Amino acid sequence: MFFSMFKYSFKRLLRNKVIAFWLIFWPIILATLFHLAFSNILSDEQFNDIDIAIVNAGNNEEFVDVLKDTGIYNISEQSLDEAKKMLIDKEITGYITVGDEITATVNQSGINESIIKMTLDKYEQVSNSYTALITANPQIVQSDFLTEFDFSHDYIGSQTQNKNNLNLVVIYFYTVIAMAALCGGSRGAEDISGIQADQSDVGARTAVSPAKKSVMFFASVCASITTTFISVLLVVFYLMFALKVEFGNLFGYIVLLCFISSVTSVFLGTMIGVLVKKKLPFKIGLVIAITMVGCFFSGMMAIDIKYLVQEKAPLLAYINPANLITDGLYSLYYYGVGERYYINIAILSAMAVIFSIVTILVIRRQKYAHL
Amino acid sequence: MVIQIENLVKRYSDLVAIDHLNLEIKEGEIFGLLGPNGSGKTTTINCILSLLQYDKGTIKIFGKDMTPHSYDIKKDIGIVMQNVAVFDELTVYENIDYFCSLYIKDRAERKKCVEEAIRFVGLEDFRKFVPKKLSGGLLRRLNIACGVAHKPKLIILDEPTVAVDPQSRNNILEGIKNLNKNGATIIYTSHYMEEVEQLCTRIAIIDKGRVIAQGTTDELKSMISQGEKVVVEVYYLEDEDLEKIRELPNVESAEFENNILTVRGKKEKTNLSDLLSFINYKKISYGKIYSELPTLNDVFLEITGKELRD
């Protein structure tokens, strides 16, 4: 019985064009519009490796290794003349001459030029520290101190992780995924309508059948979660492969977040379905409205709003499923798998549990005075 | 006894929708619930099915108390709602299969039942159609198929012919007779007295939530004082002649209005030949003439003082 119900619920959802629009086509349209609007910003903010040339690299190979380890430079070893020519032709941002002193030559001022200068300053600072220590205590060379001590340790706790840091525009696209997931709530609301006698004619027909309401409920909810999950993944794939939006490399965790988001949104819809005593179109409208307001506070219209809410009304940020989904994706992209990602996952899961318990309790206690 | 209802009371705030209603429906009957719109037919059905809470009374189906969790009773009930209750996204076959799957788990058995239901309602050529591609009549047939595919012992049809064309209506009524022949007990609600009269073996007339009369068609008609009604199209009639018609044997009443003379006879008596003799004797010119036996509407009219379709 469960499988048959699941099969037909799944078919119904696949064939429902209105829901397909809200779950798949609308997010794709919106994401495409964002892409068109932000494509310049994206390219401006995309961090590309800095092309530099090293002159007389053989004089200090350790220094060249340090530059390579930073992972932010495209390094080529050139003669001085060739390096000058490349700088004039703007093939490189600057060149570094390695001799008794290490000097950088650049043609203009800018972020990349500043980064080259900061790298040299840092190298000089660390190498001076080494020299000072060895001069004061020559035995230290024999010990493990120099290899174990981290001269570049940052004591203020904020540490850059990778070159994704500069791209904040991705938040707009993540809110689109949150929107796609939360629209799944409309499916949850429809599931409830289909099993409640006072909500629809089909609900009345199923209510007089010997099938248990709990079996019908879970069959249709499973179908809704499956279709919502597939829809969200389609949107993610579109953003990832068609629009080339950055998601990082943690695909499995993205899928997990999408799945939990789908579960939460469907149960949000079922809870609205049982608590709101109105017709189905009103409930679907309410789900869409909650979705859009949630996405607004997650930064869909302006990223600053997301941070403003987090700063001024943190509770709202924690109870807004759209924000949790957006923030989950953002934290994955920005920080990788960590506490912030798991907090978002945990709150979304807790919401799903609460919504489902409320739904089941109301359904079980419900008796109809009116149809 | 298939259904036993005792002292059923259902209130909507101050409105008493069902007022101490008592009914007994026997196995194999086609039982008609006849009443005007708002008389309480659908509310009664919803109470029988435990879709609605009621304030007082008992309802037994197949000798057992009916509750929302009486799954053993529900498996033998089929319901055809007043409104078409199907999924817009599923085809004819899928809709019937879905609702049948709520009753029958075995796939092979279910497939057989679905095919039979499709044949029964004559939707063989439309099995892959979605509901919005069907006409109103075909949609009603699909609605019936969804309700009866699992071969229930008790079938409740709540105004299944509302807004249906005459051809589909006849098809539906014939189908209901066949279901009954195959052993199902039928409860049929309608405000179309002709349908109920044609179809039902026993009828309860409901008004304001109360059963005001019940019995077979003949038993109901025998409850009223009037008999045959003769209607004559008359171009001119003197008041004196109208008085004399009223004095004819077996005449209960006579009215003349808008060139129509309506003469009602006494119960189980005929006055047609006397009336025709009088008209010929008086050389009254007349056009169309016909006679009617009492209808259920006359029964309703005499008991309540209003028409069934008021």
Tab-separated table of C-alpha atoms in Angstrom, chain B:
chain	number	residue	atom	x	y	z
B	1	MET	CA	-29.420	-4.857	8.805
B	2	VAL	CA	-26.683	-3.005	6.934
B	3	ILE	CA	-27.186	0.373	8.591
B	4	GLN	CA	-28.977	1.274	11.799
B	5	ILE	CA	-29.233	4.906	12.846
B	6	GLU	CA	-30.909	5.833	16.095
B	7	ASN	CA	-31.718	9.331	17.331
B	8	LEU	CA	-28.960	11.006	15.334
B	9	VAL	CA	-28.521	14.676	16.158
B	10	LYS	CA	-26.031	16.993	14.491
B	11	ARG	CA	-25.852	20.703	15.210
B	12	TYR	CA	-23.907	23.483	13.535
B	13	SER	CA	-23.926	26.090	16.325
B	14	ASP	CA	-27.608	26.971	16.700
B	15	LEU	CA	-28.700	25.205	13.531
B	16	VAL	CA	-29.964	21.665	13.970
B	17	ALA	CA	-28.874	19.961	10.754
B	18	ILE	CA	-29.992	16.459	11.799
B	19	ASP	CA	-32.844	16.245	14.254
B	20	HIS	CA	-33.291	12.868	15.958
B	21	LEU	CA	-33.058	10.939	12.740
B	22	ASN	CA	-33.809	7.227	12.704
B	23	LEU	CA	-33.118	4.959	9.747
B	24	GLU	CA	-32.762	1.273	9.042
B	25	ILE	CA	-31.339	0.062	5.748
B	26	LYS	CA	-31.556	-3.606	4.881
B	27	GLU	CA	-29.158	-5.718	2.871
B	28	GLY	CA	-29.773	-5.671	-0.880
B	29	GLU	CA	-31.827	-2.482	-0.875
B	30	ILE	CA	-31.439	0.560	-3.043
B	31	PHE	CA	-32.347	3.033	-0.377
B	32	GLY	CA	-33.139	6.582	-1.453
B	33	LEU	CA	-32.625	9.648	0.692
B	34	LEU	CA	-34.820	12.283	-0.906
B	35	GLY	CA	-35.019	15.868	0.173
B	36	PRO	CA	-34.533	19.433	-0.998
B	37	ASN	CA	-31.129	21.087	-0.943
B	38	GLY	CA	-30.063	21.735	2.639
B	39	SER	CA	-32.404	19.134	4.091
B	40	GLY	CA	-29.543	17.188	5.721
B	41	LYS	CA	-28.921	14.356	3.253
B	42	THR	CA	-25.179	14.918	2.841
B	43	THR	CA	-24.728	15.639	6.548
B	44	THR	CA	-26.416	12.319	7.294
B	45	ILE	CA	-24.072	10.545	4.895
B	46	ASN	CA	-21.025	12.247	6.429
B	47	CYS	CA	-22.146	11.186	9.889
B	48	ILE	CA	-22.703	7.614	8.701
B	49	LEU	CA	-19.139	7.585	7.338
B	50	SER	CA	-17.716	9.116	10.538
B	51	LEU	CA	-16.414	12.028	8.543
B	52	LEU	CA	-18.320	14.345	10.864
B	53	GLN	CA	-18.665	14.327	14.609
B	54	TYR	CA	-22.287	14.262	15.716
B	55	ASP	CA	-23.848	15.404	18.940
B	56	LYS	CA	-26.070	12.474	19.803
B	57	GLY	CA	-27.241	9.100	18.601
B	58	THR	CA	-25.744	5.826	17.431
B	59	ILE	CA	-24.757	4.585	14.007
B	60	LYS	CA	-24.148	0.914	13.314
B	61	ILE	CA	-22.906	-0.491	10.035
B	62	PHE	CA	-22.957	-4.248	9.468
B	63	GLY	CA	-24.017	-4.494	13.125
B	64	LYS	CA	-20.916	-2.720	14.462
B	65	ASP	CA	-20.463	0.798	15.798
B	66	MET	CA	-18.992	3.044	13.153
B	67	THR	CA	-15.984	5.148	14.223
B	68	PRO	CA	-13.199	6.912	12.272
B	69	HIS	CA	-10.961	3.920	13.034
B	70	SER	CA	-13.407	1.180	12.001
B	71	TYR	CA	-11.115	-0.048	9.225
B	72	ASP	CA	-12.835	-3.452	9.073
B	73	ILE	CA	-16.130	-1.701	8.265
B	74	LYS	CA	-14.595	0.838	5.919
B	75	LYS	CA	-13.093	-1.825	3.665
B	76	ASP	CA	-16.616	-2.881	2.651
B	77	ILE	CA	-17.871	0.648	1.926
B	78	GLY	CA	-17.648	2.529	-1.351
B	79	ILE	CA	-18.384	6.216	-1.552
B	80	VAL	CA	-19.216	8.371	-4.540
B	81	MET	CA	-19.090	11.976	-3.414
B	82	GLN	CA	-21.294	14.790	-4.621
B	83	ASN	CA	-18.201	16.572	-5.937
B	84	VAL	CA	-15.812	14.757	-8.228
B	85	ALA	CA	-12.930	13.597	-6.032
B	86	VAL	CA	-10.035	12.591	-8.293
B	87	PHE	CA	-6.456	13.722	-8.858
B	88	ASP	CA	-6.030	16.084	-11.811
B	89	GLU	CA	-2.499	14.850	-12.525
B	90	LEU	CA	-3.349	11.154	-12.803
B	91	THR	CA	-4.985	9.399	-15.737
B	92	VAL	CA	-8.320	7.597	-15.576
B	93	TYR	CA	-6.573	4.259	-14.993
B	94	GLU	CA	-4.158	5.667	-12.427
B	95	ASN	CA	-6.909	7.410	-10.462
B	96	ILE	CA	-8.981	4.244	-10.185
B	97	ASP	CA	-5.885	2.197	-9.357
B	98	TYR	CA	-4.820	4.661	-6.675
B	99	PHE	CA	-8.167	4.657	-4.858
B	100	CYS	CA	-8.488	0.900	-5.307
B	101	SER	CA	-5.032	0.489	-3.740
B	102	LEU	CA	-6.396	1.991	-0.522
B	103	TYR	CA	-8.558	-1.146	-0.235
B	104	ILE	CA	-6.759	-3.929	-2.124
B	105	LYS	CA	-3.075	-4.670	-1.614
B	106	ASP	CA	-2.674	-7.529	-4.083
B	107	ARG	CA	-1.549	-6.024	-7.405
B	108	ALA	CA	-3.011	-8.708	-9.661
B	109	GLU	CA	-6.378	-8.597	-7.939
B	110	ARG	CA	-6.352	-4.822	-8.027
B	111	LYS	CA	-5.560	-4.746	-11.720
B	112	LYS	CA	-8.530	-7.004	-12.394
B	113	CYS	CA	-10.817	-4.808	-10.299
B	114	VAL	CA	-9.629	-1.643	-12.034
B	115	GLU	CA	-10.219	-3.121	-15.488
B	116	GLU	CA	-13.695	-4.234	-14.462
B	117	ALA	CA	-14.495	-0.796	-13.058
B	118	ILE	CA	-13.351	0.860	-16.285
B	119	ARG	CA	-15.580	-1.460	-18.296
B	120	PHE	CA	-18.431	-0.982	-15.850
B	121	VAL	CA	-18.538	2.795	-16.347
B	122	GLY	CA	-17.692	2.608	-20.057
B	123	LEU	CA	-14.380	4.455	-19.941
B	124	GLU	CA	-12.376	1.898	-21.942
B	125	ASP	CA	-11.444	4.475	-24.582
B	126	PHE	CA	-10.384	7.068	-22.030
B	127	ARG	CA	-8.093	5.128	-19.726
B	128	LYS	CA	-5.068	7.319	-20.509
B	129	PHE	CA	-6.983	10.589	-20.331
B	130	VAL	CA	-6.407	13.005	-17.461
B	131	PRO	CA	-9.618	14.276	-15.807
B	132	LYS	CA	-9.555	17.726	-17.390
B	133	LYS	CA	-9.779	16.114	-20.824
B	134	LEU	CA	-13.053	14.382	-19.888
B	135	SER	CA	-16.547	15.811	-20.305
B	136	GLY	CA	-18.721	16.387	-17.226
B	137	GLY	CA	-20.561	13.101	-17.716
B	138	LEU	CA	-17.387	11.066	-18.204
B	139	LEU	CA	-15.875	12.728	-15.156
B	140	ARG	CA	-18.868	11.628	-13.075
B	141	ARG	CA	-18.396	8.099	-14.373
B	142	LEU	CA	-14.750	8.203	-13.335
B	143	ASN	CA	-15.864	9.430	-9.920
B	144	ILE	CA	-18.157	6.420	-9.626
B	145	ALA	CA	-15.479	3.992	-10.822
B	146	CYS	CA	-13.082	5.286	-8.145
B	147	GLY	CA	-15.732	4.622	-5.514
B	148	VAL	CA	-16.806	1.138	-6.546
B	149	ALA	CA	-13.720	-0.495	-8.078
B	150	HIS	CA	-12.939	-2.458	-4.899
B	151	LYS	CA	-16.410	-4.121	-5.031
B	152	PRO	CA	-17.819	-2.881	-1.740
B	153	LYS	CA	-20.845	-4.425	-0.023
B	154	LEU	CA	-22.285	-1.002	0.772
B	155	ILE	CA	-22.154	1.809	-1.769
B	156	ILE	CA	-23.135	5.354	-0.883
B	157	LEU	CA	-23.840	7.655	-3.788
B	158	ASP	CA	-24.327	11.298	-2.841
B	159	GLU	CA	-26.116	13.077	-5.713
B	160	PRO	CA	-23.981	11.420	-8.389
B	161	THR	CA	-25.976	12.826	-11.289
B	162	VAL	CA	-25.758	16.546	-10.493
B	163	ALA	CA	-24.953	18.517	-13.673
B	164	VAL	CA	-24.881	15.412	-15.843
B	165	ASP	CA	-26.326	15.142	-19.347
B	166	PRO	CA	-29.339	12.808	-19.817
B	167	GLN	CA	-27.338	10.108	-21.623
B	168	SER	CA	-24.720	9.893	-18.880
B	169	ARG	CA	-27.455	10.040	-16.249
B	170	ASN	CA	-29.187	6.991	-17.732
B	171	ASN	CA	-25.828	5.240	-17.956
B	172	ILE	CA	-25.135	5.994	-14.292
B	173	LEU	CA	-28.576	4.863	-13.133
B	174	GLU	CA	-28.292	1.612	-15.082
B	175	GLY	CA	-24.865	1.055	-13.552
B	176	ILE	CA	-26.262	1.513	-10.059
B	177	LYS	CA	-28.967	-1.069	-10.759
B	178	ASN	CA	-26.286	-3.493	-11.936
B	179	LEU	CA	-24.210	-2.913	-8.802
B	180	ASN	CA	-27.288	-3.756	-6.767
B	181	LYS	CA	-27.942	-6.865	-8.855
B	182	ASN	CA	-24.375	-7.957	-8.097
B	183	GLY	CA	-25.190	-7.872	-4.388
B	184	ALA	CA	-24.304	-4.384	-3.185
B	185	THR	CA	-26.582	-2.440	-0.883
B	186	ILE	CA	-26.985	1.075	-2.191
B	187	ILE	CA	-27.743	4.347	-0.468
B	188	TYR	CA	-28.672	6.978	-2.992
B	189	THR	CA	-29.233	10.622	-2.139
B	190	SER	CA	-30.828	13.013	-4.574
B	191	HIS	CA	-33.200	15.899	-4.879
B	192	TYR	CA	-34.373	14.532	-8.258
B	193	MET	CA	-37.562	12.700	-7.300
B	194	GLU	CA	-37.873	11.036	-10.712
B	195	GLU	CA	-34.488	9.345	-10.259
B	196	VAL	CA	-35.274	8.167	-6.778
B	197	GLU	CA	-38.691	6.925	-7.846
B	198	GLN	CA	-37.199	5.051	-10.800
B	199	LEU	CA	-34.275	3.549	-8.906
B	200	CYS	CA	-34.978	3.010	-5.240
B	201	THR	CA	-36.692	0.085	-3.595
B	202	ARG	CA	-37.292	2.118	-0.437
B	203	ILE	CA	-37.187	5.837	0.178
B	204	ALA	CA	-36.862	8.170	3.129
B	205	ILE	CA	-37.997	11.732	2.580
B	206	ILE	CA	-35.932	14.155	4.654
B	207	ASP	CA	-36.706	17.743	5.507
B	208	LYS	CA	-34.949	19.967	8.056
B	209	GLY	CA	-32.898	17.007	9.258
B	210	ARG	CA	-35.877	14.811	10.037
B	211	VAL	CA	-37.328	11.808	8.238
B	212	ILE	CA	-40.829	12.946	7.434
B	213	ALA	CA	-41.872	9.787	5.603
B	214	GLN	CA	-40.376	6.507	4.502
B	215	GLY	CA	-41.403	3.407	2.625
B	216	THR	CA	-41.654	2.141	-0.936
B	217	THR	CA	-42.821	4.538	-3.634
B	218	ASP	CA	-46.326	3.108	-3.484
B	219	GLU	CA	-46.396	3.259	0.291
B	220	LEU	CA	-45.366	6.891	0.222
B	221	LYS	CA	-47.929	7.784	-2.392
B	222	SER	CA	-50.625	6.025	-0.459
B	223	MET	CA	-49.918	8.318	2.492
B	224	ILE	CA	-51.463	11.292	0.764
B	225	SER	CA	-55.146	12.059	0.320
B	226	GLN	CA	-55.145	12.959	-3.358
B	227	GLY	CA	-55.194	10.621	-6.342
B	228	GLU	CA	-54.919	11.149	-10.085
B	229	LYS	CA	-54.395	14.675	-11.439
B	230	VAL	CA	-56.006	15.600	-14.780
B	231	VAL	CA	-54.729	18.655	-16.642
B	232	VAL	CA	-56.759	20.128	-19.519
B	233	GLU	CA	-55.880	23.044	-21.748
B	234	VAL	CA	-59.148	25.028	-21.891
B	235	TYR	CA	-59.583	28.282	-23.782
B	236	TYR	CA	-62.559	29.567	-21.804
B	237	LEU	CA	-64.369	28.295	-18.720
B	238	GLU	CA	-67.339	29.817	-16.923
B	239	ASP	CA	-67.149	30.004	-13.129
B	240	GLU	CA	-70.406	28.103	-13.022
B	241	ASP	CA	-68.847	25.220	-15.002
B	242	LEU	CA	-65.821	25.151	-12.684
B	243	GLU	CA	-68.152	24.795	-9.697
B	244	LYS	CA	-69.962	21.933	-11.415
B	245	ILE	CA	-66.626	20.192	-12.106
B	246	ARG	CA	-65.826	20.430	-8.405
B	247	GLU	CA	-69.106	18.679	-7.673
B	248	LEU	CA	-68.312	15.752	-10.004
B	249	PRO	CA	-67.826	12.365	-8.300
B	250	ASN	CA	-64.342	11.642	-6.860
B	251	VAL	CA	-63.084	15.203	-7.470
B	252	GLU	CA	-60.977	16.496	-4.596
B	253	SER	CA	-60.258	19.926	-6.067
B	254	ALA	CA	-60.393	21.846	-9.351
B	255	GLU	CA	-58.503	25.000	-10.337
B	256	PHE	CA	-58.529	27.099	-13.501
B	257	GLU	CA	-55.623	29.413	-14.142
B	258	ASN	CA	-53.898	30.664	-17.315
B	259	ASN	CA	-56.131	28.521	-19.541
B	260	ILE	CA	-55.136	25.388	-17.633
B	261	LEU	CA	-57.771	23.389	-15.790
B	262	THR	CA	-56.260	21.172	-13.084
B	263	VAL	CA	-58.529	18.603	-11.513
B	264	ARG	CA	-57.274	16.480	-8.624
B	265	GLY	CA	-59.117	13.261	-7.855
B	266	LYS	CA	-59.692	11.540	-4.561
B	267	LYS	CA	-57.204	8.886	-3.446
B	268	GLU	CA	-57.205	5.744	-5.590
B	269	LYS	CA	-60.231	6.958	-7.599
B	270	THR	CA	-60.380	7.992	-11.238
B	271	ASN	CA	-62.401	10.912	-12.539
B	272	LEU	CA	-61.072	11.241	-16.073
B	273	SER	CA	-64.110	9.745	-17.858
B	274	ASP	CA	-66.609	11.840	-15.852
B	275	LEU	CA	-64.637	14.982	-16.548
B	276	LEU	CA	-64.403	14.282	-20.302
B	277	SER	CA	-68.130	13.561	-20.455
B	278	PHE	CA	-68.841	16.872	-18.720
B	279	ILE	CA	-66.571	18.846	-21.043
B	280	ASN	CA	-68.173	17.267	-24.108
B	281	TYR	CA	-71.664	17.778	-22.737
B	282	LYS	CA	-70.959	21.455	-22.082
B	283	LYS	CA	-69.230	21.770	-25.472
B	284	ILE	CA	-66.209	23.362	-23.822
B	285	SER	CA	-63.420	23.632	-26.388
B	286	TYR	CA	-60.131	22.194	-25.168
B	287	GLY	CA	-56.662	21.398	-26.491
B	288	LYS	CA	-54.090	19.202	-24.824
B	289	ILE	CA	-55.283	16.849	-22.099
B	290	TYR	CA	-53.278	14.491	-19.879
B	291	SER	CA	-53.446	12.779	-16.517
B	292	GLU	CA	-50.757	12.153	-13.861
B	293	LEU	CA	-50.624	9.820	-10.917
B	294	PRO	CA	-49.318	11.382	-7.682
B	295	THR	CA	-45.563	11.882	-7.527
B	296	LEU	CA	-43.165	12.017	-4.614
B	297	ASN	CA	-43.258	15.774	-5.033
B	298	ASP	CA	-47.000	15.610	-4.244
B	299	VAL	CA	-46.151	13.555	-1.177
B	300	PHE	CA	-43.597	16.124	-0.099
B	301	LEU	CA	-45.976	18.969	-0.930
B	302	GLU	CA	-48.802	17.521	1.110
B	303	ILE	CA	-46.598	16.762	4.133
B	304	THR	CA	-44.510	19.940	4.226
B	305	GLY	CA	-46.604	22.413	2.265
B	306	LYS	CA	-43.716	23.192	-0.095
B	307	GLU	CA	-42.227	21.820	-3.302
B	308	LEU	CA	-39.231	19.458	-3.206
B	309	ARG	CA	-37.255	21.867	-5.346
B	310	ASP	CA	-38.150	25.007	-3.391
